[in-house]
XYZ file of C-alpha atoms in Angstrom:
523
model
C 11.275 -35.521 9.431
C 10.159 -32.974 6.828
C 11.289 -29.373 6.473
C 7.921 -28.196 7.784
C 8.094 -30.437 10.848
C 11.494 -28.989 11.758
C 10.447 -25.366 11.278
C 7.014 -25.474 12.876
C 6.811 -23.965 16.351
C 6.211 -26.465 19.128
C 3.282 -24.304 20.182
C 1.461 -24.924 16.881
C -1.805 -26.769 17.367
C -2.797 -29.315 14.703
C -6.398 -28.773 13.583
C -6.525 -31.967 11.546
C -5.557 -32.370 7.929
C -4.810 -29.081 6.147
C -7.228 -28.113 3.398
C -4.204 -26.795 1.462
C -0.613 -27.966 1.742
C 2.182 -26.579 -0.425
C 5.376 -28.619 -0.231
C 8.836 -27.403 -1.245
C 7.567 -24.930 -3.852
C 10.276 -23.433 -6.093
C 9.817 -20.842 -8.844
C 12.397 -18.982 -10.919
C 12.017 -16.032 -13.265
C 15.042 -16.129 -15.548
C 18.060 -15.929 -13.268
C 15.993 -14.811 -10.264
C 14.985 -17.426 -7.687
C 11.607 -16.111 -6.514
C 10.773 -19.083 -4.259
C 13.098 -21.788 -3.004
C 11.579 -24.909 -1.391
C 8.814 -23.047 0.444
C 6.190 -25.034 2.335
C 2.967 -23.821 3.939
C -0.106 -25.461 5.477
C -3.554 -23.851 5.535
C -6.095 -25.309 7.968
C -9.893 -24.990 7.817
C -11.495 -22.644 10.346
C -8.303 -20.656 10.785
C -6.916 -17.246 9.781
C -3.387 -17.803 8.521
C -1.190 -14.725 8.052
C 1.480 -14.743 5.363
C 4.286 -12.508 6.634
C 7.471 -11.104 5.132
C 9.066 -8.025 3.667
C 8.188 -6.829 0.189
C 9.983 -9.195 -2.137
C 9.911 -12.041 0.396
C 7.777 -14.152 -1.945
C 4.261 -13.767 -0.494
C 2.572 -12.703 -3.743
C 4.518 -15.276 -5.745
C 3.394 -18.027 -3.372
C -0.246 -16.923 -3.672
C -0.014 -16.843 -7.464
C 1.577 -20.286 -7.467
C -1.349 -21.608 -5.450
C -4.014 -19.941 -7.600
C -2.656 -20.941 -11.016
C -1.277 -17.564 -12.073
C 2.317 -18.864 -12.044
C 3.580 -22.305 -12.992
C 5.563 -24.181 -10.356
C 9.072 -25.346 -11.252
C 9.276 -27.835 -8.380
C 7.143 -28.956 -5.464
C 3.567 -30.063 -4.840
C 0.190 -28.519 -4.089
C -2.191 -30.776 -2.170
C -5.904 -30.109 -1.662
C -7.450 -32.326 1.022
C -4.369 -34.526 0.795
C -4.611 -35.057 -2.975
C -2.037 -33.556 -5.330
C -3.490 -30.937 -7.669
C -2.093 -28.766 -10.443
C -3.858 -25.517 -11.351
C -3.145 -23.893 -14.697
C -5.428 -20.884 -14.227
C -7.212 -18.912 -11.481
C -10.495 -20.362 -12.775
C -9.238 -23.876 -12.093
C -8.218 -22.875 -8.567
C -11.606 -21.236 -7.991
C -13.359 -24.411 -9.152
C -11.429 -26.212 -6.402
C -12.736 -23.689 -3.842
C -9.776 -21.290 -3.702
C -10.720 -17.620 -4.194
C -8.567 -14.479 -3.975
C -9.584 -10.894 -3.174
C -6.804 -8.478 -4.109
C -5.950 -5.051 -2.708
C -7.349 -3.353 -5.832
C -10.971 -4.511 -6.018
C -11.445 -6.243 -9.369
C -15.168 -5.618 -9.826
C -17.360 -3.601 -12.212
C -18.500 -0.334 -10.558
C -21.263 0.425 -13.101
C -23.047 -2.871 -12.343
C -25.186 -3.608 -9.297
C -23.912 -5.364 -6.188
C -25.848 -8.517 -7.152
C -24.579 -8.421 -10.744
C -21.016 -8.267 -9.474
C -21.535 -11.090 -7.019
C -23.029 -13.436 -9.621
C -21.202 -12.206 -12.731
C -21.001 -15.119 -15.164
C -23.248 -17.244 -12.921
C -26.516 -15.311 -13.147
C -29.726 -17.331 -12.646
C -31.733 -17.408 -15.850
C -35.305 -17.911 -16.856
C -36.327 -18.539 -20.451
C -32.803 -17.593 -21.515
C -32.836 -14.161 -19.816
C -31.261 -13.135 -16.524
C -33.724 -13.573 -13.671
C -33.058 -10.300 -11.829
C -35.379 -11.107 -8.933
C -33.707 -14.472 -8.292
C -30.264 -12.894 -8.670
C -31.032 -10.188 -6.087
C -32.536 -12.774 -3.726
C -29.483 -15.027 -3.916
C -27.140 -12.087 -3.393
C -29.162 -10.833 -0.426
C -29.027 -14.240 1.255
C -25.232 -14.343 0.937
C -24.855 -10.782 2.209
C -27.111 -11.494 5.200
C -25.119 -14.639 5.987
C -22.081 -12.374 6.315
C -23.946 -9.812 8.415
C -23.826 -7.164 5.653
C -26.677 -4.692 5.253
C -26.170 -3.837 1.577
C -28.899 -3.427 -1.040
C -28.062 -5.996 -3.755
C -29.816 -3.848 -6.384
C -27.688 -0.761 -5.612
C -24.889 0.324 -7.941
C -21.526 -0.957 -6.700
C -19.744 2.280 -7.624
C -22.015 4.243 -5.269
C -20.490 2.436 -2.269
C -17.188 3.278 -0.544
C -14.156 1.092 -1.206
C -14.680 -0.787 2.063
C -18.122 -2.013 0.993
C -16.785 -2.901 -2.447
C -14.102 -5.001 -0.736
C -16.759 -6.799 1.300
C -18.822 -7.396 -1.855
C -15.741 -8.987 -3.437
C -15.524 -11.282 -0.402
C -19.247 -12.037 -0.657
C -18.734 -12.988 -4.299
C -16.006 -15.430 -3.245
C -18.275 -16.892 -0.570
C -21.116 -17.282 -3.082
C -18.930 -19.540 -5.232
C -18.500 -21.693 -2.112
C -14.881 -20.852 -1.436
C -13.232 -23.164 1.072
C -10.032 -21.113 1.026
C -10.253 -17.320 0.908
C -7.067 -15.358 0.203
C -7.160 -11.679 1.227
C -4.194 -9.743 -0.191
C -3.730 -6.422 1.647
C -7.499 -5.960 2.129
C -7.184 -3.194 4.754
C -4.693 -0.836 3.076
C -7.396 1.696 2.086
C -9.797 1.223 5.014
C -10.296 3.288 8.146
C -10.525 1.759 11.629
C -14.323 1.224 11.582
C -14.161 -0.358 8.133
C -11.349 -2.674 9.227
C -13.423 -3.820 12.187
C -16.375 -4.591 9.880
C -14.069 -6.623 7.632
C -12.766 -8.509 10.661
C -16.340 -9.310 11.734
C -16.927 -10.893 8.333
C -13.630 -12.777 8.511
C -14.506 -14.170 11.946
C -17.903 -15.324 10.681
C -16.283 -17.137 7.774
C -13.606 -18.645 10.018
C -16.288 -19.942 12.389
C -18.079 -21.490 9.399
C -14.931 -23.481 8.622
C -13.465 -21.368 5.837
C -9.661 -21.237 5.719
C -8.499 -17.610 5.373
C -5.072 -16.519 4.165
C -4.451 -12.940 5.321
C -1.664 -10.803 3.851
C -1.058 -7.475 5.588
C 1.781 -5.151 6.560
C -0.167 -3.872 9.586
C 1.278 -5.922 12.430
C -1.387 -4.849 14.942
C -4.076 -6.184 12.611
C -2.284 -9.493 12.188
C -2.147 -9.909 15.953
C -5.828 -9.032 16.262
C -7.236 -11.421 13.644
C -4.734 -14.188 12.801
C -4.312 -17.576 14.495
C -1.192 -18.851 12.763
C 1.440 -17.315 10.489
C 4.063 -18.383 8.005
C 7.104 -16.111 7.728
C 9.053 -15.780 4.472
C 12.336 -14.006 3.749
C 14.089 -13.675 0.388
C 11.918 -16.343 -1.189
C 12.559 -18.900 1.555
C 10.574 -20.276 4.467
C 11.753 -18.920 7.811
C 9.239 -20.460 10.179
C 5.621 -21.277 10.897
C 4.403 -19.867 14.213
C 1.298 -19.486 16.321
C 0.631 -15.740 16.492
C -0.085 -15.814 20.216
C 3.341 -17.368 20.876
C 5.342 -14.703 19.005
C 6.048 -11.123 20.054
C 5.959 -8.336 17.485
C 9.639 -7.619 18.031
C 10.482 -11.266 17.426
C 8.311 -11.311 14.291
C 10.045 -8.253 12.832
C 13.435 -9.835 13.462
C 12.331 -13.047 11.734
C 10.968 -11.078 8.772
C 14.008 -8.911 8.107
C 16.746 -11.142 9.511
C 18.121 -8.471 11.832
C 17.115 -6.042 14.534
C 15.112 -3.131 13.149
C 17.254 -0.001 13.290
C 15.706 2.977 14.988
C 15.331 6.225 13.115
C 15.994 7.998 16.386
C 19.703 7.215 15.928
C 19.892 8.940 12.553
C 21.828 12.166 12.474
C 19.754 15.011 11.066
C 20.927 18.422 9.936
C 17.392 19.584 9.187
C 16.560 22.736 11.088
C 13.471 23.620 13.061
C 14.138 27.336 12.726
C 11.647 28.509 10.106
C 11.598 32.227 10.829
C 14.139 34.992 10.598
C 16.195 36.042 7.621
C 16.072 32.780 5.660
C 14.234 32.698 2.346
C 12.028 29.676 1.697
C 12.872 27.365 -1.176
C 9.198 27.344 -2.105
C 6.343 29.476 -0.809
C 2.666 28.966 -1.620
C 0.469 32.032 -1.131
C -3.287 31.489 -1.068
C -3.274 28.540 -3.441
C -6.650 26.851 -3.754
C -9.012 25.078 -6.094
C -12.807 25.251 -6.060
C -14.345 22.177 -4.439
C -10.891 20.791 -3.674
C -8.912 23.058 -1.311
C -9.502 26.398 0.377
C -6.843 29.104 -0.088
C -3.713 27.891 1.711
C -0.317 29.374 2.609
C 2.759 27.196 3.037
C 6.513 27.862 3.178
C 9.155 25.178 2.637
C 12.656 25.819 3.939
C 15.903 24.144 3.016
C 16.699 20.959 4.892
C 13.387 20.434 6.676
C 10.604 17.887 6.526
C 7.064 19.259 6.674
C 4.468 16.678 7.671
C 0.907 17.067 6.428
C -1.381 15.498 9.023
C -5.110 14.983 8.797
C -7.814 12.432 8.265
C -8.743 10.918 4.912
C -10.248 13.646 2.705
C -8.780 16.467 4.791
C -7.046 18.073 1.811
C -3.513 16.692 2.189
C -3.342 15.143 -1.270
C -5.167 18.088 -2.854
C -2.520 20.476 -1.488
C 0.300 18.241 -2.692
C -1.139 18.060 -6.212
C -1.487 21.857 -6.402
C 2.109 22.326 -5.225
C 3.253 20.122 -8.114
C 0.918 21.391 -10.801
C -0.829 18.033 -11.177
C -4.000 20.085 -10.580
C -4.231 23.765 -11.530
C -4.807 26.441 -8.879
C -7.872 28.685 -9.164
C -6.335 31.141 -6.698
C -2.932 32.098 -5.374
C 0.605 31.678 -6.617
C 3.792 29.775 -5.890
C 7.199 31.356 -5.427
C 10.283 29.237 -6.124
C 13.546 30.917 -5.117
C 11.817 34.333 -5.363
C 10.406 33.555 -8.836
C 6.614 33.852 -8.918
C 4.851 31.029 -10.740
C 1.513 29.315 -11.089
C 2.355 25.754 -12.077
C 0.044 24.734 -14.902
C 1.549 21.296 -15.393
C 3.943 18.900 -13.685
C 6.525 19.761 -16.372
C 6.663 23.334 -15.039
C 7.270 22.017 -11.520
C 9.949 19.526 -12.617
C 11.778 22.287 -14.502
C 11.959 24.184 -11.207
C 13.294 21.223 -9.234
C 9.990 20.176 -7.621
C 9.214 16.429 -7.580
C 6.062 14.569 -6.544
C 5.452 10.882 -5.797
C 1.703 10.178 -5.915
C -0.221 8.074 -3.404
C -1.794 6.179 -6.320
C 1.270 4.124 -7.167
C -0.595 1.844 -9.558
C -2.372 4.483 -11.675
C 0.049 7.415 -11.517
C 3.481 5.929 -10.960
C 4.216 2.374 -12.013
C 4.484 1.498 -15.714
C 4.261 -2.251 -15.330
C 5.320 -3.247 -18.843
C 8.541 -1.220 -18.735
C 11.706 -2.392 -17.005
C 12.874 -1.206 -13.618
C 15.565 0.866 -15.339
C 13.096 2.516 -17.728
C 10.717 3.334 -14.858
C 13.561 4.799 -12.853
C 14.667 7.101 -15.678
C 11.247 8.292 -16.883
C 11.255 11.684 -15.138
C 14.829 12.508 -16.158
C 14.132 11.562 -19.765
C 10.941 13.641 -19.780
C 12.833 16.676 -18.477
C 15.453 16.284 -21.232
C 12.885 15.757 -23.960
C 12.353 12.532 -25.876
C 14.621 13.647 -28.744
C 17.626 13.722 -26.375
C 18.031 10.157 -25.091
C 20.101 9.599 -21.957
C 23.522 8.163 -22.903
C 23.795 4.453 -22.101
C 26.764 4.914 -19.769
C 24.846 7.544 -17.794
C 21.781 5.272 -17.663
C 23.795 2.383 -16.288
C 25.616 4.517 -13.716
C 22.405 6.121 -12.397
C 20.407 2.902 -12.268
C 23.168 0.909 -10.575
C 23.720 3.683 -8.026
C 20.086 3.884 -6.931
C 19.428 0.141 -7.013
C 22.262 -0.181 -4.503
C 21.471 2.972 -2.487
C 17.799 2.051 -1.966
C 18.392 -1.711 -1.723
C 15.954 -2.477 -4.547
C 15.288 -6.216 -4.759
C 15.840 -8.183 -6.913
C 18.808 -6.065 -7.975
C 18.060 -6.651 -11.651
C 17.152 -3.450 -13.567
C 16.064 -5.487 -16.612
C 13.078 -6.997 -14.786
C 9.623 -5.726 -15.699
C 8.310 -3.321 -13.072
C 5.116 -5.326 -12.553
C 7.159 -8.269 -11.285
C 8.471 -6.302 -8.298
C 6.773 -6.247 -4.919
C 4.924 -3.102 -3.831
C 7.707 -1.926 -1.524
C 10.371 -2.300 -4.186
C 8.148 -0.546 -6.732
C 7.892 2.316 -4.245
C 11.678 2.464 -3.971
C 11.968 2.646 -7.771
C 9.507 5.567 -7.832
C 11.522 7.341 -5.135
C 14.673 6.763 -7.197
C 12.887 8.179 -10.254
C 12.537 11.540 -8.565
C 15.881 11.548 -6.754
C 17.613 11.128 -10.124
C 16.185 14.516 -11.179
C 18.020 16.100 -8.185
C 15.027 18.051 -6.878
C 15.178 20.820 -4.296
C 11.631 20.037 -3.133
C 10.367 16.455 -2.822
C 6.642 15.842 -2.167
C 5.876 12.311 -0.952
C 2.218 11.296 -0.692
C 1.836 8.036 1.295
C 5.268 6.691 0.253
C 5.123 3.820 2.758
C 1.502 2.694 2.362
C 1.148 -1.064 1.947
C 4.819 -1.922 2.382
C 6.552 -3.976 5.033
C 8.336 -2.688 8.113
C 11.807 -3.206 6.693
C 11.138 -1.287 3.449
C 9.253 1.358 5.423
C 12.229 1.935 7.710
C 14.564 2.189 4.695
C 12.379 4.819 3.014
C 11.992 6.788 6.244
C 15.749 6.712 6.751
C 16.278 7.922 3.180
C 13.846 10.834 3.729
C 15.730 11.843 6.889
C 19.058 11.628 5.056
C 17.787 13.742 2.140
C 16.658 16.468 4.543
C 20.026 16.318 6.284
C 21.621 16.982 2.890
C 19.480 20.096 2.420
C 16.449 18.884 0.492
C 13.006 20.236 1.413
C 10.506 17.402 1.892
C 6.719 17.398 2.174
C 5.702 14.112 3.796
C 2.123 12.792 3.858
C 1.038 9.665 5.697
C -2.163 8.378 7.258
C 0.003 7.015 10.090
C 0.393 9.960 12.437
C 3.218 8.260 14.328
C 5.216 8.184 11.100
C 4.508 11.851 10.362
C 5.593 12.863 13.866
C 8.716 10.729 13.694
C 10.021 12.405 10.548
C 8.714 15.971 10.581
C 10.389 19.172 11.703
C 7.136 21.075 11.233
C 3.502 19.939 11.176
C 0.638 21.276 9.099
C -2.735 19.926 10.220
C -5.518 19.701 7.633
C -9.248 19.295 8.047
C -12.194 19.653 5.689
C -9.816 20.624 2.857
C -8.198 23.541 4.614
C -5.243 24.173 6.900
C -6.334 24.490 10.515
C -2.981 24.541 12.322
C 0.768 24.771 11.833
C 3.368 24.146 14.520
C 6.978 23.187 15.122
C 7.173 19.480 15.909
C 8.621 19.566 19.404
C 7.138 17.082 21.876
C 3.949 16.872 19.791
C 2.005 13.644 20.312
C -0.579 11.816 18.246
C -3.141 12.813 20.868
C -2.203 16.483 20.362
C -2.871 16.233 16.622
C -6.150 14.382 17.090
C -7.281 16.922 19.672
C -6.482 19.714 17.213
C -8.690 18.107 14.595
C -11.469 17.307 17.068
C -11.187 20.724 18.704
C -11.720 22.420 15.367
C -14.774 20.283 14.882
C -16.221 21.258 18.274
C -15.565 24.935 17.630
C -17.444 24.743 14.350
C -20.354 22.904 15.948
C -20.550 25.566 18.674
C -20.544 28.399 16.143
C -23.236 26.671 14.068
C -25.400 26.385 17.171
């Protein structure tokens, strides 16, 4: 009896021979064992979720299948025949296509040009634009997508671009479609449209591998799942036969601790004689944010709530000096300032972790240690290097405190999972010992275990006296952590309240109520 036979749930239904079978896959990077004897089966006409914490081995397994990484041990079988892919192109030729979280297309080309890039129909040596648009339109219609193939890709929202990337994979006759965190930047309506396309493809016999940290979405769309932990196979399960609580326990190897049990010293008293650590008076930027007031007090978490585009990120960037205010001023410990650069903010103990981890945070070709120490080194100046003993002490302390995995500070940052990269970025700012910490979507796209660790760390920092501005698209998360709520809409502050018995419905009604009031006044 094989390892997979032992670990497959009795409820699993065999749909015939798998289109893809990976047997006992092992991969090491130096001294780090990334995968150890992992097996997975992907069946045609099925959505198969790949589950696990950040660092569990999901991305490594995908890259092993698609020829990005070489396999140290194990087999990959396609339709029962052993295959070995040395590049993504070789995997694609075998019918295996991957659509990553960051859409890898060309925004200044048309939808059709992106879909048929490198495979354009030609006539007399030139690209036949009419035939290209016709072929693209047929593929889009087959997926139920009403998109003009001649339109510029960059003119479409990210959700449509994601669907175009899927259409491109379908056009190359993919038999296996791998979707890596495809919903992380989509709203509810866009997710539903993506799921419609996925169901169409599933019903046409395409095997879909779905990677997501949104458990509700997994339960809505997936048929079967494979659970990984620390680079090892935990179990293969039918989704319908597994509760969410059971899944979380399998993923993290323990019961998920509740934040409700954390002791907080943060105060909800924001009035009276206390002076704020930071006060923003009328700060704004033309076309970005209307004039806004905000006071941050010692030891409290302020949650910025609002829909996408409401002005949350714009306010955070102005507070840090990443964007320059047109109006207003900021007072830090009674000192009036207008931050004209992040350096000014850092010098005054204000730190900011951007929502765009890839573009504005992670330096992939530097080590974990170098990434962690970037802000401290910048504040000291590049002519005053951090002593080696201090480097080692700081890095070791925060690797342990934030449970960064693998616990090897010499690894390149790009080789870490998204959740562990996020922990390194949090450590980067904690090392500077800020008084104000601004976190913009610090838990986006990471697993439940890493998310709980970061939330617990935020609560602990506030209990130690740090002022925290916390932004998240997940209102439940904002409500769970915040002492005070600021509600944003249409790039302005519409409400501020102490977070006592506030519900998600209350926040949504505040946003919708503002909308109705405006509509009434316009009438």
